[in-house]
Short mmCIF file of C-alpha atoms in Angstrom, two decimals:
data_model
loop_
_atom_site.label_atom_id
_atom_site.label_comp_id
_atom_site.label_asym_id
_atom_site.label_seq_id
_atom_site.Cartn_x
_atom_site.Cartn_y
_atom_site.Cartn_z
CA UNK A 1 -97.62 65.85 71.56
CA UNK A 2 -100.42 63.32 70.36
CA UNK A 3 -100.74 59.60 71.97
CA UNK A 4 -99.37 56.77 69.38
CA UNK A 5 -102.00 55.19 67.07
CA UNK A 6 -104.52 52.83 69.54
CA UNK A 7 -103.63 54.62 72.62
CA UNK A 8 -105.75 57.64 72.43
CA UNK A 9 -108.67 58.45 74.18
CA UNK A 10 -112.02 58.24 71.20
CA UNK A 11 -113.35 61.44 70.46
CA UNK A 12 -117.31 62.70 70.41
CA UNK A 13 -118.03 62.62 66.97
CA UNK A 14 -121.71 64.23 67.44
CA UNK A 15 -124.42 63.03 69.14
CA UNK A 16 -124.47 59.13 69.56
CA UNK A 17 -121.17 58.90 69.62
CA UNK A 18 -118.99 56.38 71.41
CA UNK A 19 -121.94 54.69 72.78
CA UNK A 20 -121.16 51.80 74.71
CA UNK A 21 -123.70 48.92 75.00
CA UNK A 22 -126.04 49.30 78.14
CA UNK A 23 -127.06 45.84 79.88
CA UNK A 24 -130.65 45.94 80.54
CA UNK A 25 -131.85 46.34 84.56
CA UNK A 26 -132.98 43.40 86.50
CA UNK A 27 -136.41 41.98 85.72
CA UNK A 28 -138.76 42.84 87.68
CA UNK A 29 -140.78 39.16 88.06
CA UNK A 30 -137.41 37.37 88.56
CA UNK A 31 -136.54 40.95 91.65
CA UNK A 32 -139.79 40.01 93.21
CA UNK A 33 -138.96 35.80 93.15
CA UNK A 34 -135.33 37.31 94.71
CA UNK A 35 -137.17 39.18 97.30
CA UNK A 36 -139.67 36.98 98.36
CA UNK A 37 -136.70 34.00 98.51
CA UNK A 38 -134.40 36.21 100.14
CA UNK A 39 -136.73 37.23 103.07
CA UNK A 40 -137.40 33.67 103.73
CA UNK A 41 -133.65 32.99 104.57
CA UNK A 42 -133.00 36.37 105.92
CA UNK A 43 -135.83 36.88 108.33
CA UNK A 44 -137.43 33.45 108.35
CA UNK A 45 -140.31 35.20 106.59
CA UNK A 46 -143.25 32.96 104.88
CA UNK A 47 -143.39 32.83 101.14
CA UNK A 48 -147.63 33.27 100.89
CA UNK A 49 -147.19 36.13 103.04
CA UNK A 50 -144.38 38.20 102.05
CA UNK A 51 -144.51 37.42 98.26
CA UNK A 52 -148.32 38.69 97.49
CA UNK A 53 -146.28 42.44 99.25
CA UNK A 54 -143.71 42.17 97.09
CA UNK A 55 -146.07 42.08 93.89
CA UNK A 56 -148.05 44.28 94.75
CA UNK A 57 -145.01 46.79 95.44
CA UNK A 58 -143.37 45.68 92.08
CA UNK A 59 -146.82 46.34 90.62
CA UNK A 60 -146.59 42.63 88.75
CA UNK A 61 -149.89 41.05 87.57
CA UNK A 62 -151.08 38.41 84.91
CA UNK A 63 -148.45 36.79 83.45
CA UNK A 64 -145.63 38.25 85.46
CA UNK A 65 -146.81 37.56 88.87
CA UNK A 66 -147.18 33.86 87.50
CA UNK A 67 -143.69 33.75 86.65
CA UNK A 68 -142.30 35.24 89.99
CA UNK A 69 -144.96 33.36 91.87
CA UNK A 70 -143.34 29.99 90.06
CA UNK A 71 -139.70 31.10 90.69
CA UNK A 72 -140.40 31.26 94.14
CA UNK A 73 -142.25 28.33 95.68
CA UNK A 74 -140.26 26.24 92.42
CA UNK A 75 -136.88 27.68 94.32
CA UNK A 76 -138.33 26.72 97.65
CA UNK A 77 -139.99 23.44 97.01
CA UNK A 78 -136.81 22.03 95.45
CA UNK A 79 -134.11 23.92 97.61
CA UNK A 80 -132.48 20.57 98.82
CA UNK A 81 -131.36 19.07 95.45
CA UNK A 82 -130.49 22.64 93.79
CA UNK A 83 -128.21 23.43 97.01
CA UNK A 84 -126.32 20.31 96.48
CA UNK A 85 -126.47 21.12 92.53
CA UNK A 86 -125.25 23.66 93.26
CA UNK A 87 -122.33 22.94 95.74
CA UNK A 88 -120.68 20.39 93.31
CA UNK A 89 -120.86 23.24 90.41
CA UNK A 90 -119.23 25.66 92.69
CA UNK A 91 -116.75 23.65 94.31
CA UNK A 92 -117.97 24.55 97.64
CA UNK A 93 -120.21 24.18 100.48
CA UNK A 94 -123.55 26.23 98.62
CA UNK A 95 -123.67 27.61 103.01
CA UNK A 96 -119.95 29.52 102.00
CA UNK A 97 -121.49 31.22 99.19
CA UNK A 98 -122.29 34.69 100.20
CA UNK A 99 -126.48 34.96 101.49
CA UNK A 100 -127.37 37.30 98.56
CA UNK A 101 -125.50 35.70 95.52
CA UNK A 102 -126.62 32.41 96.88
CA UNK A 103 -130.73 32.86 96.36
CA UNK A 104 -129.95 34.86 93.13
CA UNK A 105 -128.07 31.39 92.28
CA UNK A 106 -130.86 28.94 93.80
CA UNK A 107 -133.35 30.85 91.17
CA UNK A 108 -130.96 30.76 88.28
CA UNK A 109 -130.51 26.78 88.94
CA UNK A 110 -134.81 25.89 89.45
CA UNK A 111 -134.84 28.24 86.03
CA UNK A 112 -131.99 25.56 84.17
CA UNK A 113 -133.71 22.45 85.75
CA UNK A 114 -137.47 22.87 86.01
CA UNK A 115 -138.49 25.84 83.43
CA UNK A 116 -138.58 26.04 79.94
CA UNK A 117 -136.39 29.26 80.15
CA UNK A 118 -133.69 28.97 77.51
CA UNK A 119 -130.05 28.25 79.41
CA UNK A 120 -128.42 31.20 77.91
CA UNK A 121 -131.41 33.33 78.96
CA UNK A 122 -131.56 31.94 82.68
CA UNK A 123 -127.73 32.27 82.97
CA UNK A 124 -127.48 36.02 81.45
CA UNK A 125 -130.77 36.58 83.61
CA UNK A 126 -129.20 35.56 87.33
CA UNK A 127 -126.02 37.24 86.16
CA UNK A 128 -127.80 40.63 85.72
CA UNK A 129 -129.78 39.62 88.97
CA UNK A 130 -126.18 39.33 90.87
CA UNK A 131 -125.10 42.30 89.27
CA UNK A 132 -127.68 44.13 91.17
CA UNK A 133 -127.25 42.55 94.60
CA UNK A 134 -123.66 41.28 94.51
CA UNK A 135 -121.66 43.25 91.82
CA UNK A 136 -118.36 41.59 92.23
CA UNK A 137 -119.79 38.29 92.03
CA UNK A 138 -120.52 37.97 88.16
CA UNK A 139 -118.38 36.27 86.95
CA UNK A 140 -118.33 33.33 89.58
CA UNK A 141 -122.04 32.98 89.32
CA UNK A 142 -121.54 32.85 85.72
CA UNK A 143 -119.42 30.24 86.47
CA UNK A 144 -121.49 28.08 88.44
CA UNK A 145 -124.44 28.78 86.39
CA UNK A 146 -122.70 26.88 83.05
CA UNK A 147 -121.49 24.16 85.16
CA UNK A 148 -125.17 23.35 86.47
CA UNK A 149 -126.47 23.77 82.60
CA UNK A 150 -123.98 21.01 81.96
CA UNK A 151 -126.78 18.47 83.03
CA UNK A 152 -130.50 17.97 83.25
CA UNK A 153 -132.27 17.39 86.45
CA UNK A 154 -132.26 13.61 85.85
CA UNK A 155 -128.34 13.69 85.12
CA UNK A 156 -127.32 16.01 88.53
CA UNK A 157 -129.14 12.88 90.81
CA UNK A 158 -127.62 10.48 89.44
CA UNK A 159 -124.35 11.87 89.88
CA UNK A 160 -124.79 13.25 93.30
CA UNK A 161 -127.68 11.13 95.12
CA UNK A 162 -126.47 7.93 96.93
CA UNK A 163 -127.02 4.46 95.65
CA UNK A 164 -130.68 3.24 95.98
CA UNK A 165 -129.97 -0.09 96.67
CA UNK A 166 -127.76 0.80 99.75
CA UNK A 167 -129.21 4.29 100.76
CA UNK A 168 -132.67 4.55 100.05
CA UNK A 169 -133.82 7.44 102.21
CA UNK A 170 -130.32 9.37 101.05
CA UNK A 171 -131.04 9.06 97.69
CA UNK A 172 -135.18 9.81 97.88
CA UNK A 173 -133.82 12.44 100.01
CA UNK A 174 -131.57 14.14 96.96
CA UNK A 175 -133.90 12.84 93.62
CA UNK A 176 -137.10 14.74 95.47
CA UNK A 177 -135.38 17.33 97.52
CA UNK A 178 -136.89 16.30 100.80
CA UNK A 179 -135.22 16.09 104.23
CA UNK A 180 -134.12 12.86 105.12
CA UNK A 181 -136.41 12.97 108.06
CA UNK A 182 -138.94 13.52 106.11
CA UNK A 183 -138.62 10.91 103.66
CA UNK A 184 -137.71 8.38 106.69
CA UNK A 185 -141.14 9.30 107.93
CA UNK A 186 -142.98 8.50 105.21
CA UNK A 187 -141.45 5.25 104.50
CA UNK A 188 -142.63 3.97 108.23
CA UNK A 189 -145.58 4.91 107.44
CA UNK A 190 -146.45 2.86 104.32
CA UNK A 191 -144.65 -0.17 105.96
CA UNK A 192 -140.98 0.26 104.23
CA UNK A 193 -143.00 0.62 100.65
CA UNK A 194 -140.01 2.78 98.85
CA UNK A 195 -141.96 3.10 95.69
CA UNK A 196 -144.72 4.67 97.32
CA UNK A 197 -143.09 6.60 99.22
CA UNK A 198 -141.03 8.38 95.99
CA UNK A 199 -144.63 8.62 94.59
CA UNK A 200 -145.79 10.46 97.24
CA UNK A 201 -142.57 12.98 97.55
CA UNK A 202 -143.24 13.25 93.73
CA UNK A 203 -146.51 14.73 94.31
CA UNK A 204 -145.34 16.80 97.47
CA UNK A 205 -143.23 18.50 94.81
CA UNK A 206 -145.98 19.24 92.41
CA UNK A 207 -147.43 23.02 91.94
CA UNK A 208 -150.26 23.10 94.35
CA UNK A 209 -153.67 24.53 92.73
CA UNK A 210 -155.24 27.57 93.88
CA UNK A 211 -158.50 27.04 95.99
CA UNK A 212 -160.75 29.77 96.48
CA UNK A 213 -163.33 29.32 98.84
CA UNK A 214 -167.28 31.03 98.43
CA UNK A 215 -168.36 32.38 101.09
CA UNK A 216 -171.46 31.10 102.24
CA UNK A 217 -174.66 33.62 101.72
CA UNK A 218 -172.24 35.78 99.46
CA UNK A 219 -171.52 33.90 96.48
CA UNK A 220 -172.88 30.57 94.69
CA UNK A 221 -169.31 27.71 93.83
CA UNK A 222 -171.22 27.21 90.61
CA UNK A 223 -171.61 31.28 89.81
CA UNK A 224 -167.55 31.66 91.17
CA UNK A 225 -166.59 28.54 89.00
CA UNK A 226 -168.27 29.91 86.46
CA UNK A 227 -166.83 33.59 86.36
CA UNK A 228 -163.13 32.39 86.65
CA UNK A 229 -163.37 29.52 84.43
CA UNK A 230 -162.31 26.84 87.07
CA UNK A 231 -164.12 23.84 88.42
CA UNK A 232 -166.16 23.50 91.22
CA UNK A 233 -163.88 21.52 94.47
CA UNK A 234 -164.35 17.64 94.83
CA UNK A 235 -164.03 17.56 98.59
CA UNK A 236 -165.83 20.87 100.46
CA UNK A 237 -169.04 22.08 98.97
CA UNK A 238 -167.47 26.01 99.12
CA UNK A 239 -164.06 25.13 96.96
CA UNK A 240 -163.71 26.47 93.56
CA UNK A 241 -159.92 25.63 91.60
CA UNK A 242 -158.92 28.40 90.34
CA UNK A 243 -157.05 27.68 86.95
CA UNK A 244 -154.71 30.06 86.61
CA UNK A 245 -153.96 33.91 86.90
CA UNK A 246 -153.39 36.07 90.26
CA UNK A 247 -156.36 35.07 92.17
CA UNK A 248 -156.57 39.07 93.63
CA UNK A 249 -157.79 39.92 90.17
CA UNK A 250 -160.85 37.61 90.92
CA UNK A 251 -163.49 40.60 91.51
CA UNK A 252 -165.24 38.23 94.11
CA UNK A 253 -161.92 37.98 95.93
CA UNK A 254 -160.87 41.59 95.56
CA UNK A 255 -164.73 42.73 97.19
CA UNK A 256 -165.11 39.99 99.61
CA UNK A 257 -167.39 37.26 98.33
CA UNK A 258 -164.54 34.51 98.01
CA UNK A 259 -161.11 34.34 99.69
CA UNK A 260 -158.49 31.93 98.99
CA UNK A 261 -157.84 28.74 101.30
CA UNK A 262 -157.08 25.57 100.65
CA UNK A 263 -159.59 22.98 100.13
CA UNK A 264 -158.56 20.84 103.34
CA UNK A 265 -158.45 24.00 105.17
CA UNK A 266 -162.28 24.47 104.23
CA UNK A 267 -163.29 20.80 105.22
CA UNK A 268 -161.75 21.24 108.72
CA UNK A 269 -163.96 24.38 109.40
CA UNK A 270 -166.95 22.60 108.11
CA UNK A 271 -166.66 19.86 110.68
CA UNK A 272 -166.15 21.60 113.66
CA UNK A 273 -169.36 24.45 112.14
CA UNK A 274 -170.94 21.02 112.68
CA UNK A 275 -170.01 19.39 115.46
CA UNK A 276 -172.35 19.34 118.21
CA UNK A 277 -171.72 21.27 121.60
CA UNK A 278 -172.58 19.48 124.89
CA UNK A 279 -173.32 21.72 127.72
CA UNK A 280 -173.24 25.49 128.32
CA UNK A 281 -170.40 25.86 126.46
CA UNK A 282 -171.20 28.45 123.90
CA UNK A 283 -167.60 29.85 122.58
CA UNK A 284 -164.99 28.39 120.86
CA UNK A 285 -161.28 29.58 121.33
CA UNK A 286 -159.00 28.23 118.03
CA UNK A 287 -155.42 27.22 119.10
CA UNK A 288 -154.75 26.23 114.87
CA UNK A 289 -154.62 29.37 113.47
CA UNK A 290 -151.20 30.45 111.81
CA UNK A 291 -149.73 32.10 109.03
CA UNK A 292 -151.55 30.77 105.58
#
């Protein structure tokens, strides 16, 4: 007995046949921003130490490692304002979403609202990513993902953030994704000045450059400026910015004649290699050090 018409099972016509259309795998620069985000809420891990692991493992350099490297600190700079994004688009508290589909979702959003990724490339992107780490998921971070591309960055604070004129440090708190504590702080600090104070959680938001620092005796600033195209620092006669790239490429970082550490980081070294020792004591035991 055959099936009716429609009902039976397609037949191999030869090779090629009944082929059905293969998504692509998870990108490996937007795996590594998962990974290095993930750890951070899973085992409290730090971002500058765990990601530059996770690169290396993916074996992600140049342009790639800047994109993963800007998916994650992006993800983690703004991670107040996209969770509350991102609870209105969901209908839920973002802390009920499951741990995994949630970061995959936190990247997707910083991709709509702060990269030039096209929205149909970010959504089909974080998709594929919860396909990988949360298969039955899809189609509610699909979801989600459309509802957040229904407005720009501007457009999701002014629906969600409180009223400036009647909660300043709430709505400073939600426009620049910065604890209210935080914000609070600041504005004691400059005497109740709220414009200054947004300015300055404006630029606590921005991408921090990359500082190398030349050792002393090893390597000229000027000669490291010089081979990686970046400027010699303002501030601490060692600093070099680096302009762009992964700064383990440098080949006087990668054989020991420069390191990277921030500029401030340099100046505070400097004044205590300067400061002047009264009696015998001839060690010093640092109780600053941490990760970074």
């Amino acid at each position: 007995m055959t099936a009716p018409e429609g009902t039976r099972p397609p037949r191999s016509t030869g090779r090629g046949a009944d082929r059905r259309p293969v998504r692509p795998p998870m990108d490996r620069p937007r795996r590594a921003a998962y990974e290095a985000v993930a750890a951070v809420h899973r085992d409290d891990a730090f971002a500058n130490l765990v990601l530059p692991i996770i690169l290396r493992e993916e074996g992600l350099y140049g342009r790639d490692a800047a994109f993963a490297t800007e998916l994650t600190y992006g993800t983690l700079r703004h991670l107040g304002t996209l969770d509350a994004i991102l609870t209105d688009a969901a209908g839920r508290d973002v802390a009920r979403i499951d741990p995994p589909v949630r970061d995959a979702l936190r990247i997707g959003a910083y991709q709509l609202l702060h990269t030039r990724v096209p929205p149909h490339a970010a959504v089909s992107s974080t998709v594929d990513l919860v396909r990988a780490v949360a298969p039955g998921a899809t189609g509610f971070a699909n979801a989600v993902l459309r509802e957040v591309s229904t407005r720009d960055s501007d457009g999701w604070v002014a629906k969600l953030a409180p009223p400036m004129e009647t909660d300043p440090v709430g709505h400073l708190a939600v426009a620049y994704s910065h604890p209210q504590w935080i914000v609070r702080a600041f504005s004691e600090a400059l005497d109740g000045d709220l414009g200054e104070t947004a300015r300055l959680l404006i630029e606590d938001n921005e991408r921090p450059p990359v500082h190398l620092c030349a050792r002393p005796g090893l390597i000229d600033p000027i000669e490291l400026a010089d081979q990686v195209g970046g400027a010699p620092g303002a501030f601490s006669p060692y600093a070099v910015y680096l302009p762009g790239g992964a700064p383990g490429d440098v080949p006087a970082v990668a054989d020991g004649r420069a390191h990277v550490q921030d500029e401030g980081s340099q100046l505070v070294a400097a004044a205590l290699a300067d400061a002047p020792l009264d009696g015998p004591d001839g060690r010093w035991l640092d109780l600053c050090a941490g990760p970074g």
